mmCIF file of C-alpha atoms in Angstrom:
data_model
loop_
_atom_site.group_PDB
_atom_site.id
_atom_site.type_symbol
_atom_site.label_atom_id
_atom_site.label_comp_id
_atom_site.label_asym_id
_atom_site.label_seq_id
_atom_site.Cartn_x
_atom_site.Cartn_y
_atom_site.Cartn_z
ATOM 1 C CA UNK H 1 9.373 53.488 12.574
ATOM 2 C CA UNK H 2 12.136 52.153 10.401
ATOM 3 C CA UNK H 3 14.138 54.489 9.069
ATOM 4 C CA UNK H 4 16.512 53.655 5.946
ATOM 5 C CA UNK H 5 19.193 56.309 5.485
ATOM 6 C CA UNK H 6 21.193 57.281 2.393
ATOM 7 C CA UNK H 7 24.505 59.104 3.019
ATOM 8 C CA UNK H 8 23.709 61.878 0.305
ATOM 9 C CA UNK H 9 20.663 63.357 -1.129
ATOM 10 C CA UNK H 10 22.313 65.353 -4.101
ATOM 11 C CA UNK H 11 25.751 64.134 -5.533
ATOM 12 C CA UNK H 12 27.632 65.036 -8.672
ATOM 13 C CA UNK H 13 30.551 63.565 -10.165
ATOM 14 C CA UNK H 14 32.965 63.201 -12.787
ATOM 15 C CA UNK H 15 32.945 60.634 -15.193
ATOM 16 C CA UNK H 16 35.775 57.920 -14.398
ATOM 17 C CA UNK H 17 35.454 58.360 -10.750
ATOM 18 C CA UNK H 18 34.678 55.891 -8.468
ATOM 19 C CA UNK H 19 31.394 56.269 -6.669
ATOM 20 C CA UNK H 20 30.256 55.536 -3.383
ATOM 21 C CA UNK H 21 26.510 55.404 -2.107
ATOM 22 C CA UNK H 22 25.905 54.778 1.547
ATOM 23 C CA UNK H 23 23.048 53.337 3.187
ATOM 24 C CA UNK H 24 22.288 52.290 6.778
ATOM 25 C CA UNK H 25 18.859 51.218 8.024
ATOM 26 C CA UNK H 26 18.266 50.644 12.235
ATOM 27 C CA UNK H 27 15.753 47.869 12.389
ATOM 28 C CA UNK H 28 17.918 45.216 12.481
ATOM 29 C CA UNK H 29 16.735 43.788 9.027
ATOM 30 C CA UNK H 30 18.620 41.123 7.201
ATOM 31 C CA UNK H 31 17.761 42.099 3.618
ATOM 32 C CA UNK H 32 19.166 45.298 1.499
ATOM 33 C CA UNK H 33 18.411 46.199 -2.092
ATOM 34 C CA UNK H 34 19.815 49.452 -4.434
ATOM 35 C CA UNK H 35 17.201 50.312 -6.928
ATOM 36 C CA UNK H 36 17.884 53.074 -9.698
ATOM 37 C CA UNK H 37 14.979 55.177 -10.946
ATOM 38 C CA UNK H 38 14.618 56.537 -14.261
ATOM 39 C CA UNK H 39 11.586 58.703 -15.903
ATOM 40 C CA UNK H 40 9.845 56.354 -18.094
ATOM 41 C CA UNK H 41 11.479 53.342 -16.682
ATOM 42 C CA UNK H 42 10.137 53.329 -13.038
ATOM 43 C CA UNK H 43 12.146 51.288 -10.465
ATOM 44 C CA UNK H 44 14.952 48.713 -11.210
ATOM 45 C CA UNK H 45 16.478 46.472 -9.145
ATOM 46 C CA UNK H 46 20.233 46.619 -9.352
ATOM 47 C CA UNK H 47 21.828 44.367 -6.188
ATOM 48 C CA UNK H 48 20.295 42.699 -3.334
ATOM 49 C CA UNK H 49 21.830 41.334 -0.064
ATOM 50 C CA UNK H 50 19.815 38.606 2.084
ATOM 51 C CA UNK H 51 22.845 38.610 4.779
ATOM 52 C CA UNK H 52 26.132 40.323 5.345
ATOM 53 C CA UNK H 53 28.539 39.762 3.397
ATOM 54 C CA UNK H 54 25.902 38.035 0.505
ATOM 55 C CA UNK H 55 25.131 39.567 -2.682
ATOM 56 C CA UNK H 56 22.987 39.148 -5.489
ATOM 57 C CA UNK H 57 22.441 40.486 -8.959
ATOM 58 C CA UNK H 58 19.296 42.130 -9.522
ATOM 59 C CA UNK H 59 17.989 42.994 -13.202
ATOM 60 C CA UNK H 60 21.044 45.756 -14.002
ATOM 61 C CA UNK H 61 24.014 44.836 -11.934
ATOM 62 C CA UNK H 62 26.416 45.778 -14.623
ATOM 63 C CA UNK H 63 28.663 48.773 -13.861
ATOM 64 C CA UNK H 64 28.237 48.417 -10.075
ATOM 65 C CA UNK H 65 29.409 46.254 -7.300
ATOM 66 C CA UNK H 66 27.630 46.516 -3.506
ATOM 67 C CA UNK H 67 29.382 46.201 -0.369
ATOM 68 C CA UNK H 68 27.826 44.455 2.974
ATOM 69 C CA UNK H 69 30.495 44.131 5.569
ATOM 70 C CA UNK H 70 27.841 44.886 8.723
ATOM 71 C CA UNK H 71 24.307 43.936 8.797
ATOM 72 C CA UNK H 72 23.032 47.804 9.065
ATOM 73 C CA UNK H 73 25.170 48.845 5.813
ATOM 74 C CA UNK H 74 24.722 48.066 2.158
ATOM 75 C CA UNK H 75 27.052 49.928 -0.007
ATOM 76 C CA UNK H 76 26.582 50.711 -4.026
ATOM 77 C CA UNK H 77 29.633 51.369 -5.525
ATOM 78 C CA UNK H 78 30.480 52.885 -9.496
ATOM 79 C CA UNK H 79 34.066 51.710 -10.015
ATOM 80 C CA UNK H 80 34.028 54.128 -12.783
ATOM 81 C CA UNK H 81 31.382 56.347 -13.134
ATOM 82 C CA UNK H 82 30.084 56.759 -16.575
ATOM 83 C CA UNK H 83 27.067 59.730 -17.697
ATOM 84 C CA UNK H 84 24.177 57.017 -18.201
ATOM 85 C CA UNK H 85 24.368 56.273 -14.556
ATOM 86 C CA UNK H 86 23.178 59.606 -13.565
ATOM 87 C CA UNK H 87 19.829 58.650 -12.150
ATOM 88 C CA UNK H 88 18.120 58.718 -8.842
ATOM 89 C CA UNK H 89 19.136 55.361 -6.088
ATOM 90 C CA UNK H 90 16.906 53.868 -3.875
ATOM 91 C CA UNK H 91 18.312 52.124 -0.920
ATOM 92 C CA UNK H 92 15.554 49.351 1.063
ATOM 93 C CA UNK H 93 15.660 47.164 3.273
ATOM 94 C CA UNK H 94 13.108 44.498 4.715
ATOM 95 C CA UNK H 95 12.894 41.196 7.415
ATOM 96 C CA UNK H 96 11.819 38.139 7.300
ATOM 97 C CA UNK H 97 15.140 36.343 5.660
ATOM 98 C CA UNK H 98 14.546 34.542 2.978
ATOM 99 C CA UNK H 99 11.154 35.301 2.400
ATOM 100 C CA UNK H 100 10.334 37.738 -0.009
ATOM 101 C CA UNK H 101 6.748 38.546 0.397
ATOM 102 C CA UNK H 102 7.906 41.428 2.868
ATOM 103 C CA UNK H 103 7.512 45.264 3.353
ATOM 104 C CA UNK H 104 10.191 47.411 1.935
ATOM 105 C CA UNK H 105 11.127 50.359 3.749
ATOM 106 C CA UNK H 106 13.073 53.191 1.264
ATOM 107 C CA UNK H 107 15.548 55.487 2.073
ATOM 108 C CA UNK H 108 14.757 59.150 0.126
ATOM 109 C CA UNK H 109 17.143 58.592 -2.571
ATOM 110 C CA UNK H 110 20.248 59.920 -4.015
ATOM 111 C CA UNK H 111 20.306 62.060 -6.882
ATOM 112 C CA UNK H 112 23.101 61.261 -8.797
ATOM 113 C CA UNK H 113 24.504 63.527 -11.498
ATOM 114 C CA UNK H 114 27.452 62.206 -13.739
ATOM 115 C CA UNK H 115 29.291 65.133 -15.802
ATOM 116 C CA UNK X 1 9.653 36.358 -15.817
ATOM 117 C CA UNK X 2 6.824 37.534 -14.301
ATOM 118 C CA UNK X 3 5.515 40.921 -15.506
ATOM 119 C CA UNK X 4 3.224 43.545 -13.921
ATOM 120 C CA UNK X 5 1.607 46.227 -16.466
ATOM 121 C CA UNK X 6 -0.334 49.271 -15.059
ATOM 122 C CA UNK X 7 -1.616 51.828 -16.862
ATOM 123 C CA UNK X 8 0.964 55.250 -17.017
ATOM 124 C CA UNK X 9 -1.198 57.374 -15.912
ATOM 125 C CA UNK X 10 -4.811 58.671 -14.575
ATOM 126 C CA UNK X 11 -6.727 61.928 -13.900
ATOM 127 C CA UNK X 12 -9.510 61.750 -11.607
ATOM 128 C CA UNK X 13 -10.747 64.630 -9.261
ATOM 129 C CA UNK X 14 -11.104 64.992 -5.311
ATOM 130 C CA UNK X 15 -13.595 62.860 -3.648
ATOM 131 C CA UNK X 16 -13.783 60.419 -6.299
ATOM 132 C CA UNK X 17 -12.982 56.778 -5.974
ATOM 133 C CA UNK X 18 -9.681 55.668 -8.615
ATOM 134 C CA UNK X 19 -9.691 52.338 -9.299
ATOM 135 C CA UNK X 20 -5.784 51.210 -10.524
ATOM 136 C CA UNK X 21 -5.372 47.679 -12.201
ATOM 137 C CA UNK X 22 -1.996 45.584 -11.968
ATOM 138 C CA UNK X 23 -1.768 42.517 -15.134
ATOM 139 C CA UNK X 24 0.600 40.091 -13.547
ATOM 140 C CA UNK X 25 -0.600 36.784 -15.907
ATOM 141 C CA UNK X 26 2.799 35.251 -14.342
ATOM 142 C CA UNK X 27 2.356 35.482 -10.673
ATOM 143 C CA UNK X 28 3.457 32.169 -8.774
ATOM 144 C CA UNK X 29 1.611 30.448 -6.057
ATOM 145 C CA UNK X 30 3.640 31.758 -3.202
ATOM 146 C CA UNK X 31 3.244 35.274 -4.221
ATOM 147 C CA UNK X 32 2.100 38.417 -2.090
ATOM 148 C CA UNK X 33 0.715 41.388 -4.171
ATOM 149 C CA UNK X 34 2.031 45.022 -2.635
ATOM 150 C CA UNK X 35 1.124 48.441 -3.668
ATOM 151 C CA UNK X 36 3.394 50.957 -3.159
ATOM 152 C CA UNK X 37 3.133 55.286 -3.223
ATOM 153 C CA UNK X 38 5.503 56.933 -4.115
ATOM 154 C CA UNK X 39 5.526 61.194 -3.642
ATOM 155 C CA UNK X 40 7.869 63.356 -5.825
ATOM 156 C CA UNK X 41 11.924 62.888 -3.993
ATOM 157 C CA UNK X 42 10.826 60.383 -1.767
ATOM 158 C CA UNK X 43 11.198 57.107 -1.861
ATOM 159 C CA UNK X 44 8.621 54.277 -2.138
ATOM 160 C CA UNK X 45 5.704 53.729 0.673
ATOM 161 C CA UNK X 46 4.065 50.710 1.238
ATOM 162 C CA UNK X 47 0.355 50.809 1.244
ATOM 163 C CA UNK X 48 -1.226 47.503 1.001
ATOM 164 C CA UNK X 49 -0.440 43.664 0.360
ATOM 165 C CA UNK X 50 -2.873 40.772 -0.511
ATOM 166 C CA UNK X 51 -2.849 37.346 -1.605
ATOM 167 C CA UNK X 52 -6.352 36.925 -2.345
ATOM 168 C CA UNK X 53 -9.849 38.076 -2.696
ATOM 169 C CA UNK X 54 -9.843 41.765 -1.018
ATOM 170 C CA UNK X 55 -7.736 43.482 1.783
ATOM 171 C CA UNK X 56 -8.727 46.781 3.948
ATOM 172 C CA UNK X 57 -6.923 48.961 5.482
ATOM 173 C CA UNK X 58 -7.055 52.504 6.402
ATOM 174 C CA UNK X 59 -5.394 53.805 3.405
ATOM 175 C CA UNK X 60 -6.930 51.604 0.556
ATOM 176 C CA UNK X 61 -8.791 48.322 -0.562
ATOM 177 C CA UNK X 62 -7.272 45.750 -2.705
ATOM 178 C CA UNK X 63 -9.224 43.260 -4.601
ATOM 179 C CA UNK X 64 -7.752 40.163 -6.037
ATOM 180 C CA UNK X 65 -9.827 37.684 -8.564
ATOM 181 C CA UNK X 66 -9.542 33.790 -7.829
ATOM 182 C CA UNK X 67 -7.255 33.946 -10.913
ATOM 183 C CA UNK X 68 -4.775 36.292 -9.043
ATOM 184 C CA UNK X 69 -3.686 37.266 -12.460
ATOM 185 C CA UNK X 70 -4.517 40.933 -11.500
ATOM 186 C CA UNK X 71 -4.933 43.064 -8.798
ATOM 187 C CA UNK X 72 -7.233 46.468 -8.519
ATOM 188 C CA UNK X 73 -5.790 49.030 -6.107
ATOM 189 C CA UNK X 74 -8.929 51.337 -4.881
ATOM 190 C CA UNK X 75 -8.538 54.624 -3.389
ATOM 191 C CA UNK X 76 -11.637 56.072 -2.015
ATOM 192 C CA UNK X 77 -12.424 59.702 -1.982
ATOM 193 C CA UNK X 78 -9.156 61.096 -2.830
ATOM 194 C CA UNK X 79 -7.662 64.001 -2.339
ATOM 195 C CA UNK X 80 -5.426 66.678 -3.680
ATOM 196 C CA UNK X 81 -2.084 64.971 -1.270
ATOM 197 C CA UNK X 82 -3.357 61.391 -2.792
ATOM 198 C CA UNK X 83 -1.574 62.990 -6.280
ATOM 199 C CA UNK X 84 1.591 60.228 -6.668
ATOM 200 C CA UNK X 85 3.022 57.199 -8.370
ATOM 201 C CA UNK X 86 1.289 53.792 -7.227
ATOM 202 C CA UNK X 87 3.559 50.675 -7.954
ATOM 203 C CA UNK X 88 1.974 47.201 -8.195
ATOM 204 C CA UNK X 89 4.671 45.028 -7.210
ATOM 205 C CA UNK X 90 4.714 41.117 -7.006
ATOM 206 C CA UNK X 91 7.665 38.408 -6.593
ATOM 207 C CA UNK X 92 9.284 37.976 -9.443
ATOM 208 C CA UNK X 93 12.618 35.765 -10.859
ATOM 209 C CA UNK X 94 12.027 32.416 -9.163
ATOM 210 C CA UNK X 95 11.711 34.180 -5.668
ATOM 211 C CA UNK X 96 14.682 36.097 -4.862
ATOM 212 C CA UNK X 97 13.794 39.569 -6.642
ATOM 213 C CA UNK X 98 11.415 42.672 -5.773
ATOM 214 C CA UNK X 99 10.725 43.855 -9.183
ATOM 215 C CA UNK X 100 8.978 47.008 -9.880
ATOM 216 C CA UNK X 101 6.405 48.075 -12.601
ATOM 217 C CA UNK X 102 6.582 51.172 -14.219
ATOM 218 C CA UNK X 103 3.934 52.632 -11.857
ATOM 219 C CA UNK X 104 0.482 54.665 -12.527
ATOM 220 C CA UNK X 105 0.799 58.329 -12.321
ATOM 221 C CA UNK X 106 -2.317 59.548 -10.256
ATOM 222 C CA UNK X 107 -2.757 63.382 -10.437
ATOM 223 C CA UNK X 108 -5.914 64.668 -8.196
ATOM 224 C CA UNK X 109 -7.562 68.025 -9.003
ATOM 225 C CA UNK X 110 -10.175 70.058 -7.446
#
């Protein structure tokens, strides 16, 4: 089975710091995605990556960068961590590059808390 | 854009068959239709995927009109464990973005 792996499943943090989220998946797939999940608001897509080192904006990019320097690893990074990103991240990843009518496999989340 | 709209939420009761509808009025011709599950501090699951008319597997059945304009997710006989979020989710932004809907809460009682 695929399994997508986020670095920390419970995280809290000041506001102003900078924010790292780590996720590694071990299938080999070429595409990554962050997702943030919000009651009421289900999931929404914040970055993508089709290839390492390639990045795309998803629907809510602003406040957050990504990182893809190896294929396994896609990065989400707050420069500056502000309260109305405390929410829960999703990390997926999926094959068949540059198709997108794929299976996504999800890591179990982060829970993010900014105080 | 295209859109998917699911209803919030549904009650049903254990060995009953839930029916879930997906509106995507936007869907493109290239599309794939995917239902995911989703149980409380997981992530996602994927369940099913169709293009058109209906799909089987062991988990669920997914029919698709010839419009393709909606979808129906069927669960048969569910169960208490079947309580969860199911997301209809469809290509979306000229091909390059996974967009979620705001997902049906199922709950399941005895």
């Amino acid at each position: 089975d695929v399994k997508v792996t986020q670095s920390s499943r419970y995280l809290v943090k000041r506001t102003g710091e900078k924010v790292f989220l780590e996720c590694v998946q071990d299938m080999d797939h070429e595409n990554m995605f962050w997702y943030r999940q919000d009651p009421g608001l289900g999931l929404r897509l914040i970055y993508f990556s089709y290839d390492v080192k390639m990045k795309e904006k998803g629907d809510i990019p602003e406040g957050y960068s990504v990182s893809r320097e190896k294929k396994e690893r896609f990065s989400l990074i707050l420069e500056s961590a502000s309260t109305n990103q405390t929410s829960m991240y999703l990390c997926a990843s999926s094959s068949l590059p540059g198709q997108f009518n794929e299976k996504l496999f999800f890591g179990s989340g982060t829970q993010l808390s900014v105080l | 854009l295209a859109k998917t709209t699911q209803p919030i939420s549904m009650d049903s009761y254990e060995g009953q068959e839930v029916n879930i509808t997906c509106s995507h009025n936007n869907i493109a011709t290239n599309d794939y239709i995917t239902w995911y599950q989703q149980f409380p501090s997981q992530g996602p699951r994927f369940i099913i995927q169709g293009y058109k008319t209906k799909v089987t597997n062991e988990v669920a059945s997914l029919f698709i009109p010839a419009d393709r304009k909606s979808s129906t997710l069927s669960l048969p006989r569910v169960s208490l464990s079947d309580t969860a979020v199911y997301y209809c989710l469809v290509l979306t932004g000229g091909g390059n973005k996974l967009t979620f809907g705001t997902g049906t809460q199922l709950k399941v009682e005895l």
